[in-house]
PDB file of C-alpha atoms and ligand atoms in Angstrom:
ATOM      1  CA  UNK C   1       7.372  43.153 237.055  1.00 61.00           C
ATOM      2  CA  UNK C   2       4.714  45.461 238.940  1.00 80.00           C
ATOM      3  CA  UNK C   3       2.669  44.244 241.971  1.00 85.00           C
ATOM      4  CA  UNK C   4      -0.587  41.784 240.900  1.00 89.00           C
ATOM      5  CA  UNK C   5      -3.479  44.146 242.754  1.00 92.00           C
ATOM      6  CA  UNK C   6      -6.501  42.534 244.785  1.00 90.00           C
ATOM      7  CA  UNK C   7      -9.465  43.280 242.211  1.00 94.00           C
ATOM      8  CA  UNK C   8     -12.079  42.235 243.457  1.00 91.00           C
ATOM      9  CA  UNK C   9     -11.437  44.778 246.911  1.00 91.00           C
ATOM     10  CA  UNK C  10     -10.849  47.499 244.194  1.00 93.00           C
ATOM     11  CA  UNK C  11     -13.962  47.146 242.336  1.00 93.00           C
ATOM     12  CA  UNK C  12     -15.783  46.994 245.698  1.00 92.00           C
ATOM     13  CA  UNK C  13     -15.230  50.781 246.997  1.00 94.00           C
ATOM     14  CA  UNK C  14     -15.803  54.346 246.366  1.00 92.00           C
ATOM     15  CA  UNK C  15     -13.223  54.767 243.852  1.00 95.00           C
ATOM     16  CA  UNK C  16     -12.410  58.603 242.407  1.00 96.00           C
ATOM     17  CA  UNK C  17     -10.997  56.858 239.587  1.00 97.00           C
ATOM     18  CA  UNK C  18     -14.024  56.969 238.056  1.00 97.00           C
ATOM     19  CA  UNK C  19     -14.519  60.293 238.033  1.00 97.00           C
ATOM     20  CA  UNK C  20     -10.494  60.697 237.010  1.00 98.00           C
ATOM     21  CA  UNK C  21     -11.078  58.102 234.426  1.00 98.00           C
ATOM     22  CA  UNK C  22     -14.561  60.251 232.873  1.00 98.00           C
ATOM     23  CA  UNK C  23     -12.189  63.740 232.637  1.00 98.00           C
ATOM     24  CA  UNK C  24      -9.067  62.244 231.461  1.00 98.00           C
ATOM     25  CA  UNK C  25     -11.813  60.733 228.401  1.00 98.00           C
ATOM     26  CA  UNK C  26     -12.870  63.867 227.733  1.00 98.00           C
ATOM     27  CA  UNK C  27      -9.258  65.170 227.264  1.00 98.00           C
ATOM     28  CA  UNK C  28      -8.693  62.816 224.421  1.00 98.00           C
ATOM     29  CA  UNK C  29     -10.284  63.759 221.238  1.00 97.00           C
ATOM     30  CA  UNK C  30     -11.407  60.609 219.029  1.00 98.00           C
ATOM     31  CA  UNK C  31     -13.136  60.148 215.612  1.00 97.00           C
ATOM     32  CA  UNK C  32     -14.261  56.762 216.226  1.00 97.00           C
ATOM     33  CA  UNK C  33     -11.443  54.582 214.243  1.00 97.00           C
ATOM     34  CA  UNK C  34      -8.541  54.780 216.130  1.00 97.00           C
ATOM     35  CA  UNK C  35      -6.253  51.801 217.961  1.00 98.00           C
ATOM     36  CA  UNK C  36      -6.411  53.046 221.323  1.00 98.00           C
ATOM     37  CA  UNK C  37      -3.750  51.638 223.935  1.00 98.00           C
ATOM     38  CA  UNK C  38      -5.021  51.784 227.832  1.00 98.00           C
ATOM     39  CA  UNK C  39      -2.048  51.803 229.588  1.00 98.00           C
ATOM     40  CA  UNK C  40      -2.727  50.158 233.441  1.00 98.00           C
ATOM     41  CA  UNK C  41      -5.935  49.604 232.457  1.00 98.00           C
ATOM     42  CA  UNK C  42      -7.153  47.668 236.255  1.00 97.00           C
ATOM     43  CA  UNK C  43      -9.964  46.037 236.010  1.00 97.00           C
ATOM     44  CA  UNK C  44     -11.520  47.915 232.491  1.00 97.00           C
ATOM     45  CA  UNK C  45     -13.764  50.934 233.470  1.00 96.00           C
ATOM     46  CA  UNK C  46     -11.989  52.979 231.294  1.00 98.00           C
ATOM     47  CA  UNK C  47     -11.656  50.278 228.567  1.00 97.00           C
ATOM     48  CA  UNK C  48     -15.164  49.457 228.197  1.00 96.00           C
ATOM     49  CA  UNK C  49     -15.874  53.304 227.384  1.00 96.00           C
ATOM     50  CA  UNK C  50     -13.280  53.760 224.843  1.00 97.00           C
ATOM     51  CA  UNK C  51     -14.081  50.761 223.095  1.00 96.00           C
ATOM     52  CA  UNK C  52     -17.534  52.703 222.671  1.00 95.00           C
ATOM     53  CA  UNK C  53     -15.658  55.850 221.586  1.00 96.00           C
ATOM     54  CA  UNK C  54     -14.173  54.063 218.818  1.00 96.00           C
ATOM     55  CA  UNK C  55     -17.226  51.722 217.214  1.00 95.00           C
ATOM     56  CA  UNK C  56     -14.893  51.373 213.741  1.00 96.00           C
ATOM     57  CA  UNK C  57     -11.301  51.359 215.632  1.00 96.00           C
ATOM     58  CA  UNK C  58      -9.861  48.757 218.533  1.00 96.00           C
ATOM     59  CA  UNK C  59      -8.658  49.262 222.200  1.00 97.00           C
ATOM     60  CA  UNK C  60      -5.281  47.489 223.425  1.00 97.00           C
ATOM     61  CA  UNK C  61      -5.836  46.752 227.171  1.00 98.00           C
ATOM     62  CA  UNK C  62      -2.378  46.740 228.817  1.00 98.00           C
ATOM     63  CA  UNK C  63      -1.944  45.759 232.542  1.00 98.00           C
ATOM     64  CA  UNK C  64       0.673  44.022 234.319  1.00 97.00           C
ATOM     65  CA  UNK C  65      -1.635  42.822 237.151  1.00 96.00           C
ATOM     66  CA  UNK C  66      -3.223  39.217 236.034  1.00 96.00           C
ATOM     67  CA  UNK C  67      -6.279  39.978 238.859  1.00 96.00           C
ATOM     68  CA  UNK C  68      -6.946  43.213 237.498  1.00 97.00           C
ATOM     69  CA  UNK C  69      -7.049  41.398 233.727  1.00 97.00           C
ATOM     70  CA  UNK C  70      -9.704  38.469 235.044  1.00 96.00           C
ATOM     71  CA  UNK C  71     -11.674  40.937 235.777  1.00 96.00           C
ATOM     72  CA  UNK C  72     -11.608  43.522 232.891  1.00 96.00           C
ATOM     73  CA  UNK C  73     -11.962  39.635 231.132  1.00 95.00           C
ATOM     74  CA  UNK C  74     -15.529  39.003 233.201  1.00 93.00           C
ATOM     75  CA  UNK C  75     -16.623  42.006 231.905  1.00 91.00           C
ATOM     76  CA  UNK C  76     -16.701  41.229 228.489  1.00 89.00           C
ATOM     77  CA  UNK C  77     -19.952  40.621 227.687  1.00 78.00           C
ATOM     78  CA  UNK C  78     -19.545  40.200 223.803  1.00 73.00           C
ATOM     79  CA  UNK C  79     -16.733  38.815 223.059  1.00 72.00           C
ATOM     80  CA  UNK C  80     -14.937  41.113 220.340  1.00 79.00           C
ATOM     81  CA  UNK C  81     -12.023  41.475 218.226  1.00 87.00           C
ATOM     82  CA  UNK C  82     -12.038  44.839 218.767  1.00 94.00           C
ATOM     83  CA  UNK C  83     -10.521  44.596 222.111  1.00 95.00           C
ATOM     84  CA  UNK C  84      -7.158  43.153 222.858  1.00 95.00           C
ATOM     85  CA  UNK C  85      -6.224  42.112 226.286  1.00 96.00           C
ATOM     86  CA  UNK C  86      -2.140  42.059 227.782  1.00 97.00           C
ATOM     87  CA  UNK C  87      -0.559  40.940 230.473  1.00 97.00           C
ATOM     88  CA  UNK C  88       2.515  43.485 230.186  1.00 97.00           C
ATOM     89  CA  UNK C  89       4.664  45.666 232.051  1.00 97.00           C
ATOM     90  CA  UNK C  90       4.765  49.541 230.557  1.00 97.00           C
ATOM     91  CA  UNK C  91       8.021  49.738 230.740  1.00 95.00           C
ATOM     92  CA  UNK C  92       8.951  46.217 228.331  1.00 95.00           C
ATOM     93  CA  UNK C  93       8.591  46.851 224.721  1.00 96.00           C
ATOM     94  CA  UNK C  94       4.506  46.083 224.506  1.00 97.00           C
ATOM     95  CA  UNK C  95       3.505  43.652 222.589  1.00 95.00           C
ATOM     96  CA  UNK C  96       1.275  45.485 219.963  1.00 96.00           C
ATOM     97  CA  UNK C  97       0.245  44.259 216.711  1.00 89.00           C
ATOM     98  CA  UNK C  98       1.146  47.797 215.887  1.00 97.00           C
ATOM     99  CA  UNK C  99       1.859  51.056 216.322  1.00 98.00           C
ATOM    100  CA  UNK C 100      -1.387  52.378 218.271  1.00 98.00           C
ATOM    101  CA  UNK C 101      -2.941  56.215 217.142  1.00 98.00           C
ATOM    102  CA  UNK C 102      -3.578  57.228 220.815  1.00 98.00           C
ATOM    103  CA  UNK C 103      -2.769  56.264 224.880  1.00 98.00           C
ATOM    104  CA  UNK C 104      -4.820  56.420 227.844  1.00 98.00           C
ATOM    105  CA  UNK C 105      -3.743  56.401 231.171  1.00 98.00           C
ATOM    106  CA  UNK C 106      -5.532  57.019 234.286  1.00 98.00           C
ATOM    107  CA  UNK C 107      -3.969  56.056 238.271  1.00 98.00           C
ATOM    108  CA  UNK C 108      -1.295  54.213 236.594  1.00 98.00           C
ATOM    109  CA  UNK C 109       2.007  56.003 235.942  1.00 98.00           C
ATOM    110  CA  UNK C 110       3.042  56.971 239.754  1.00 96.00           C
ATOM    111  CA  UNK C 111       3.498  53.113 240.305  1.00 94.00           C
ATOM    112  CA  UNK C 112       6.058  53.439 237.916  1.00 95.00           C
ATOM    113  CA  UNK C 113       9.145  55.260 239.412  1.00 93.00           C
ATOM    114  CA  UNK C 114      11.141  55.110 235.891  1.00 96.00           C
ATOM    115  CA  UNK C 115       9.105  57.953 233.939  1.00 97.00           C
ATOM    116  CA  UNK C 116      12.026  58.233 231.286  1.00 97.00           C
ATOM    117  CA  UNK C 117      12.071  54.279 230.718  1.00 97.00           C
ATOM    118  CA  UNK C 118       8.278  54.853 230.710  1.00 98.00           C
ATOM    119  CA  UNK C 119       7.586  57.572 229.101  1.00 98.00           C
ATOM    120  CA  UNK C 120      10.753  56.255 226.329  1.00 98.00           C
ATOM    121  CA  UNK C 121       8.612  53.110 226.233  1.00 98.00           C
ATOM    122  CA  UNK C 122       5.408  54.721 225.108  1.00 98.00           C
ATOM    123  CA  UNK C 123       6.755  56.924 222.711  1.00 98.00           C
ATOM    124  CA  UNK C 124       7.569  54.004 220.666  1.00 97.00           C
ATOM    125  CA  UNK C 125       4.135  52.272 220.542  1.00 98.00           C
ATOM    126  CA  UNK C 126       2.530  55.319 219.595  1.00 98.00           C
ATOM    127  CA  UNK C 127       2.013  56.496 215.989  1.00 98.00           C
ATOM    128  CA  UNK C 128       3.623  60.210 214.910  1.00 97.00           C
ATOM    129  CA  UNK C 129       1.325  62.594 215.568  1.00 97.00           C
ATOM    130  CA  UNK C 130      -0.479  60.505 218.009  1.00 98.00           C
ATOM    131  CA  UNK C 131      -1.974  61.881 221.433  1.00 98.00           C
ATOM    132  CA  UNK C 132      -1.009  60.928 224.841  1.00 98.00           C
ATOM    133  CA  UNK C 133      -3.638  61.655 227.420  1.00 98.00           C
ATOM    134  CA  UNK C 134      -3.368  60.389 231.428  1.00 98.00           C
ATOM    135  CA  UNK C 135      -3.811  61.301 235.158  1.00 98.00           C
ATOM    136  CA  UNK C 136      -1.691  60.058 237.878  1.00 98.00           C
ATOM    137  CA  UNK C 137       0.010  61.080 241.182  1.00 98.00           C
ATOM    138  CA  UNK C 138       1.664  64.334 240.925  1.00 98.00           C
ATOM    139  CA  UNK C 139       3.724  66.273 243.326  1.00 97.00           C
ATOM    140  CA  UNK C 140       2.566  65.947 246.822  1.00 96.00           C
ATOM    141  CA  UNK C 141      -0.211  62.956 246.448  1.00 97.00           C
ATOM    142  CA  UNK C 142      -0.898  61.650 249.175  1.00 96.00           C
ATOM    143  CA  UNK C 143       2.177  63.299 251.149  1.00 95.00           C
ATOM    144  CA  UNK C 144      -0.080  62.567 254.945  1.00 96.00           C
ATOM    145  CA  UNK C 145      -0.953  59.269 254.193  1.00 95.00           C
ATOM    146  CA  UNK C 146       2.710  58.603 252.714  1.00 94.00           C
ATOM    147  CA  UNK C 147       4.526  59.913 255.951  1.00 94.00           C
ATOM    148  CA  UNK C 148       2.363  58.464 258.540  1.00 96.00           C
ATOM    149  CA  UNK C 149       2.911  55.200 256.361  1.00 95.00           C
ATOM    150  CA  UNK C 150       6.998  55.514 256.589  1.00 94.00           C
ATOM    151  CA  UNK C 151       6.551  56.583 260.832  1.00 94.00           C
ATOM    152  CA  UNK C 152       4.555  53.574 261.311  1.00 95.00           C
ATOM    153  CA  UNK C 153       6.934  51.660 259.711  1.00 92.00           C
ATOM    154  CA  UNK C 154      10.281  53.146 260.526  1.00 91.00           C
ATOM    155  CA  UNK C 155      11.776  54.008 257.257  1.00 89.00           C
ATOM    156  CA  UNK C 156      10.816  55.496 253.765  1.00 86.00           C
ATOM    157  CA  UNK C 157       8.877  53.127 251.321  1.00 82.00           C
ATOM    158  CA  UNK C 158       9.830  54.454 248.142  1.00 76.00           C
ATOM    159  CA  UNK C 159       7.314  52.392 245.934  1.00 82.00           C
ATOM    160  CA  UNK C 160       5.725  55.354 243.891  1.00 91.00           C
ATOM    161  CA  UNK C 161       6.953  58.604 241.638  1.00 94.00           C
ATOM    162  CA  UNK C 162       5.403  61.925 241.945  1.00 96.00           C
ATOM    163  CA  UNK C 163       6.697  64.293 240.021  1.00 97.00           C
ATOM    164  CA  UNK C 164       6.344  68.049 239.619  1.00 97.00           C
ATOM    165  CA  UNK C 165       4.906  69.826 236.332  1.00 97.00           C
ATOM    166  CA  UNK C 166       8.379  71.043 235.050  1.00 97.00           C
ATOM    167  CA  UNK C 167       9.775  67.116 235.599  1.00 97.00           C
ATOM    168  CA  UNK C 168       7.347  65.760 233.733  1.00 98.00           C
ATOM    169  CA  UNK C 169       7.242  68.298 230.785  1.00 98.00           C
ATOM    170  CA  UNK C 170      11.254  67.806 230.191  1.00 98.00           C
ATOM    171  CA  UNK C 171      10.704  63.706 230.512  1.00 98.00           C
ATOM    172  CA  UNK C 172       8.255  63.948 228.318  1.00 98.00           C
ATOM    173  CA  UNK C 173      10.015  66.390 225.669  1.00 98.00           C
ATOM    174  CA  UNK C 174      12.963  63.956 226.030  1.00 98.00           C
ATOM    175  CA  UNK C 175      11.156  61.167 224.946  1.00 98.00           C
ATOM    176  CA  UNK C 176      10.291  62.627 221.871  1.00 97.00           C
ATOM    177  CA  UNK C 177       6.687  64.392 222.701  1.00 98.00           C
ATOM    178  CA  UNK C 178       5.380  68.055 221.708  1.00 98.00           C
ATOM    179  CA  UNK C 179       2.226  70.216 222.626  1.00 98.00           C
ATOM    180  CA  UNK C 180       3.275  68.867 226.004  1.00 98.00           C
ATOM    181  CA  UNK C 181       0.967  70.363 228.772  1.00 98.00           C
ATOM    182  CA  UNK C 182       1.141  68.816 232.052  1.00 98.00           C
ATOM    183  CA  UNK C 183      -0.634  70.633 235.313  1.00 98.00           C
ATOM    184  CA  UNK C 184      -1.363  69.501 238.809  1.00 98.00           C
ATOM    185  CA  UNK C 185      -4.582  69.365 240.477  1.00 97.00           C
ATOM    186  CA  UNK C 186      -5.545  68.749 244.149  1.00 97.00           C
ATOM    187  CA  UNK C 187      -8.708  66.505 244.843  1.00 97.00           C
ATOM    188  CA  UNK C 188      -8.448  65.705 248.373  1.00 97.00           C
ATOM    189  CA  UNK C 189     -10.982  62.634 249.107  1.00 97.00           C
ATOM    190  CA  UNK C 190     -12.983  62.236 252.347  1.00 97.00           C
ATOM    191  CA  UNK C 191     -14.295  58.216 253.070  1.00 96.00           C
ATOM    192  CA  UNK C 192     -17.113  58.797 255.112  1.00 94.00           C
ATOM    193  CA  UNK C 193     -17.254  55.021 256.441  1.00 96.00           C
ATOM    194  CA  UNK C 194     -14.365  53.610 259.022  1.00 96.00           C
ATOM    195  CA  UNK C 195     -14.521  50.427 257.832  1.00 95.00           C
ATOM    196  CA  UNK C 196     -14.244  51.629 254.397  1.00 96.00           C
ATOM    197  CA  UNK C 197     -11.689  53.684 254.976  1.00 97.00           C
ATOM    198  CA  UNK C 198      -9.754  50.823 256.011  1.00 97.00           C
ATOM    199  CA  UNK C 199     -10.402  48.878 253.376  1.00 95.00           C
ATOM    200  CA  UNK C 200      -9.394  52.040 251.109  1.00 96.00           C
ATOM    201  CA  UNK C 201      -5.948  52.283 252.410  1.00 97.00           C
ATOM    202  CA  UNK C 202      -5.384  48.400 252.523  1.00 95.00           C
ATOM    203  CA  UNK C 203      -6.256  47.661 248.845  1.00 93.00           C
ATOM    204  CA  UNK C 204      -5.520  51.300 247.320  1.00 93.00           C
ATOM    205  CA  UNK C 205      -2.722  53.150 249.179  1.00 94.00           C
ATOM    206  CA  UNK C 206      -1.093  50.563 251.044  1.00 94.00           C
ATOM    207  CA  UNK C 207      -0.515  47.900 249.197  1.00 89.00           C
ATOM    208  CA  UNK C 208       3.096  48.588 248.181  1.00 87.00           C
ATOM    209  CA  UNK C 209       3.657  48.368 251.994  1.00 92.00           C
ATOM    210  CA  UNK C 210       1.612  45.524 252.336  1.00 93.00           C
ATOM    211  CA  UNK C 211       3.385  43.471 249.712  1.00 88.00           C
ATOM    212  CA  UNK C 212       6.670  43.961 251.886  1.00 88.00           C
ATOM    213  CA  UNK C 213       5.448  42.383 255.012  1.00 91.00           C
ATOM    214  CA  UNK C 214       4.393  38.896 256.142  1.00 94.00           C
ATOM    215  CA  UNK C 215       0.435  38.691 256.454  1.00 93.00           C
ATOM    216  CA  UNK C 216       0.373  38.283 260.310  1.00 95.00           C
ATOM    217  CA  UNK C 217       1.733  42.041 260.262  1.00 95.00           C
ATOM    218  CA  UNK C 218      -0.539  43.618 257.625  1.00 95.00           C
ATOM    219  CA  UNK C 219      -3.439  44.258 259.362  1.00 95.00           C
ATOM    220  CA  UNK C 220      -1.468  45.616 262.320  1.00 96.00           C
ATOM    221  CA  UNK C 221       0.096  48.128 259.824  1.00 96.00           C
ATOM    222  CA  UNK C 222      -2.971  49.620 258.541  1.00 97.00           C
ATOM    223  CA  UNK C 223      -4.978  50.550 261.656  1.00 97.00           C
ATOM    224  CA  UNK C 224      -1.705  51.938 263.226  1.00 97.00           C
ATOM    225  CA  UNK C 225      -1.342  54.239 259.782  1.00 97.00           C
ATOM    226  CA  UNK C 226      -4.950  55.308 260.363  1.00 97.00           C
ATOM    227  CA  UNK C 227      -4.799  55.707 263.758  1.00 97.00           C
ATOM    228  CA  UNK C 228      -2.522  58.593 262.940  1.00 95.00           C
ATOM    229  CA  UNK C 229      -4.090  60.249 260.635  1.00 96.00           C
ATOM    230  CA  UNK C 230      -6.382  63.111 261.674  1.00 94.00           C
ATOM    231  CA  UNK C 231      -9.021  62.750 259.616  1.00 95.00           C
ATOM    232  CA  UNK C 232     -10.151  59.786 256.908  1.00 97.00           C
ATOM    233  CA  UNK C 233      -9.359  61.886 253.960  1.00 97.00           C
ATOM    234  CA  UNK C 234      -6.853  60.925 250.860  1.00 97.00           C
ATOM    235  CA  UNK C 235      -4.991  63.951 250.062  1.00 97.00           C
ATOM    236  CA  UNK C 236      -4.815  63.231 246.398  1.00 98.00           C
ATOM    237  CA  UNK C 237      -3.055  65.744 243.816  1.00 98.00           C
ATOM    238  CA  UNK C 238      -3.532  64.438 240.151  1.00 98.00           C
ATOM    239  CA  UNK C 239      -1.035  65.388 237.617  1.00 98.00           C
ATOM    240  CA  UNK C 240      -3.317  66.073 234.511  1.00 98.00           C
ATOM    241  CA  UNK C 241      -1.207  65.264 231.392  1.00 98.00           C
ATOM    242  CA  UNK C 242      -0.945  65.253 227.144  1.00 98.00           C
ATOM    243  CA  UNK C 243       0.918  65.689 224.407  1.00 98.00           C
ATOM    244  CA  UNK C 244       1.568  64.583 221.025  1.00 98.00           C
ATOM    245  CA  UNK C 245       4.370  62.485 219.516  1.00 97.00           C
TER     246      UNK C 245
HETATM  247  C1  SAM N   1      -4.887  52.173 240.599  1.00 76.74           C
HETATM  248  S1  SAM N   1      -4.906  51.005 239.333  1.00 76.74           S
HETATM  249  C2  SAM N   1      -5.726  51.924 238.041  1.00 76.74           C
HETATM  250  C3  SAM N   1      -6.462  51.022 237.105  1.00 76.74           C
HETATM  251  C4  SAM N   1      -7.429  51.707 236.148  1.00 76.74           C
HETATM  252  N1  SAM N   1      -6.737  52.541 235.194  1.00 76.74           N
HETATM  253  C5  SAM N   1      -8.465  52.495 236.909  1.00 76.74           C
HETATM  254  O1  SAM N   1      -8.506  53.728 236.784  1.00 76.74           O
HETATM  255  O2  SAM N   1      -9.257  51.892 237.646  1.00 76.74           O
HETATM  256  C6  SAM N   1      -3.231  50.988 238.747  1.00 76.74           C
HETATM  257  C7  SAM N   1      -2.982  49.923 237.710  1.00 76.74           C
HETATM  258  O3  SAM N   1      -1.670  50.100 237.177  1.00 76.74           O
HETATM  259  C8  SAM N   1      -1.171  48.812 236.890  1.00 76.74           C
HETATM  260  N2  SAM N   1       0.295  48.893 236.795  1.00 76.74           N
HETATM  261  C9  SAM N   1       1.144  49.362 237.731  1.00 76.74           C
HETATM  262  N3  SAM N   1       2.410  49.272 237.289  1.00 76.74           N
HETATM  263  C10 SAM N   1       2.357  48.738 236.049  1.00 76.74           C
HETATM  264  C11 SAM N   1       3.330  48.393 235.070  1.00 76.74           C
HETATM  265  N4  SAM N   1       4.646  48.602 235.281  1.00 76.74           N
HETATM  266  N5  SAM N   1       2.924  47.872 233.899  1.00 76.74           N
HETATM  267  C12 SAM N   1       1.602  47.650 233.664  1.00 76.74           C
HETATM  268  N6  SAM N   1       0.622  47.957 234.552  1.00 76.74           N
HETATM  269  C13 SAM N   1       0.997  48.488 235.730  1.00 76.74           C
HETATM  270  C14 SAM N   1      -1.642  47.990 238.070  1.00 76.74           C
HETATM  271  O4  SAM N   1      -1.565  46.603 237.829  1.00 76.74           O
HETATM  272  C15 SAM N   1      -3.052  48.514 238.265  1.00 76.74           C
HETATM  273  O5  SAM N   1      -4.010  47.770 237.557  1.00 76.74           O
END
């Protein structure tokens, strides 16, 4: 089962997921009845603005994180059987009432490091014909912050997956997708603020490492990964994604 993720931290910062989240919506075309599956959905952003896109259809909120589902939860403000919320891990058999027309997926997939058993598992909740559409970590993502993370700490945490274009294309052909188009995209990040910065890599980047180590070391670990970096600047690289089943 995945990591549970610190939530309320999350929701706190400066977070280009919401700007990853708006273009990875406007990827996926939607007539307004569709069962939509949001696949590491965190704490809802991305929910709450399909479950507008769809006024006639419904939104299955899948996360394995129980913070990160409180909070999507608090957000609620009506409460609606439109929207379905589940505790579940991507790459189980998900616990759909059924098939679902489309998936979302943004910031989710590169914690996953089994794309095939992922990619495998999605195919199967979605509906023939149905779209995929998702941004994650692609090839290179946050390759400074990754290798002053393994220096500090003496070997290689190998907690996320970023793959190349061609990698993904044939995992996702495998599983049984077409009109597969897949492309990377580097969107370095600059965090103006030190103490935000901080804050950035403890609950964002770090927090695979972070998991692995008693508490007393923690904070220890993530001033000694900033301190060498050169500058306070995430050197993202999203791998854009779609296809159809
Ligand atoms: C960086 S957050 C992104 C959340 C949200 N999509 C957003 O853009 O704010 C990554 C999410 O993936 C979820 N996640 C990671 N591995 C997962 C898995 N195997 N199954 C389900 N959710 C998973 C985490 O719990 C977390 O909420």
């Amino acid at each position: 089962m995945a990591r549970d993720w610190n939530a309320a931290g999350y929701t706190a910062l400066p977070l280009p997921h919401v700007q990853w989240g708006a273009r990875t919506l406007a990827r996926l075309p939607l007539n307004g009845d569709e069962y939509v599956l949001d696949a590491g959905c965190g704490p809802g952003r991305d929910t709450l603005a399909l479950l507008a896109r769809v006024p006639r259809g419904r939104i299955a909120a899948v996360d394995a994180s129980p913070q990160m589902l409180a909070e999507l939860r608090s957000r609620v403000t009506e409460k609606s059987d439109r929207l379905e919320v589940i505790q579940a891990d991507l790459t189980q058999p998900l616990p759909l009432r059924e098939r679902v027309d489309a998936i979302f997926s943004v910031a989710t997939f590169h914690w996953i490091t089994d794309h095939e058993a992922l990619f495998d598992n999605l195919a199967s909740a979605l509906n023939q014909d149905g779209r995929l559409v998702a941004e994650c970590g692609g090839r290179g993502n946050i390759s400074s912050i990754h290798r002053a993370a393994d220096e500090v700490l003496g070997r290689p945490g190998e907690m996320w997956e970023f793959p190349a274009e061609d990698e993904t294309s044939r995992r996702l052909q495998q599983a049984g997708f077409r009109d597969v188009h897949v492309r990377l995209r580097p969107d370095p990040v600059h965090i103006e603020q030190f103490e935000v910065w901080l804050d950035y890599l403890r609950v964002v980047v770090l927090g695979g490492y972070l998991d692995a180590m008693p508490a007393a070391e923690q904070e220890a670990f993530v001033r000694a990964v900033a301190a060498q970096l050169p500058d306070q600047v995430v050197d993202y690289v999203r791998l854009e994604l779609s296809a159809r089943r």
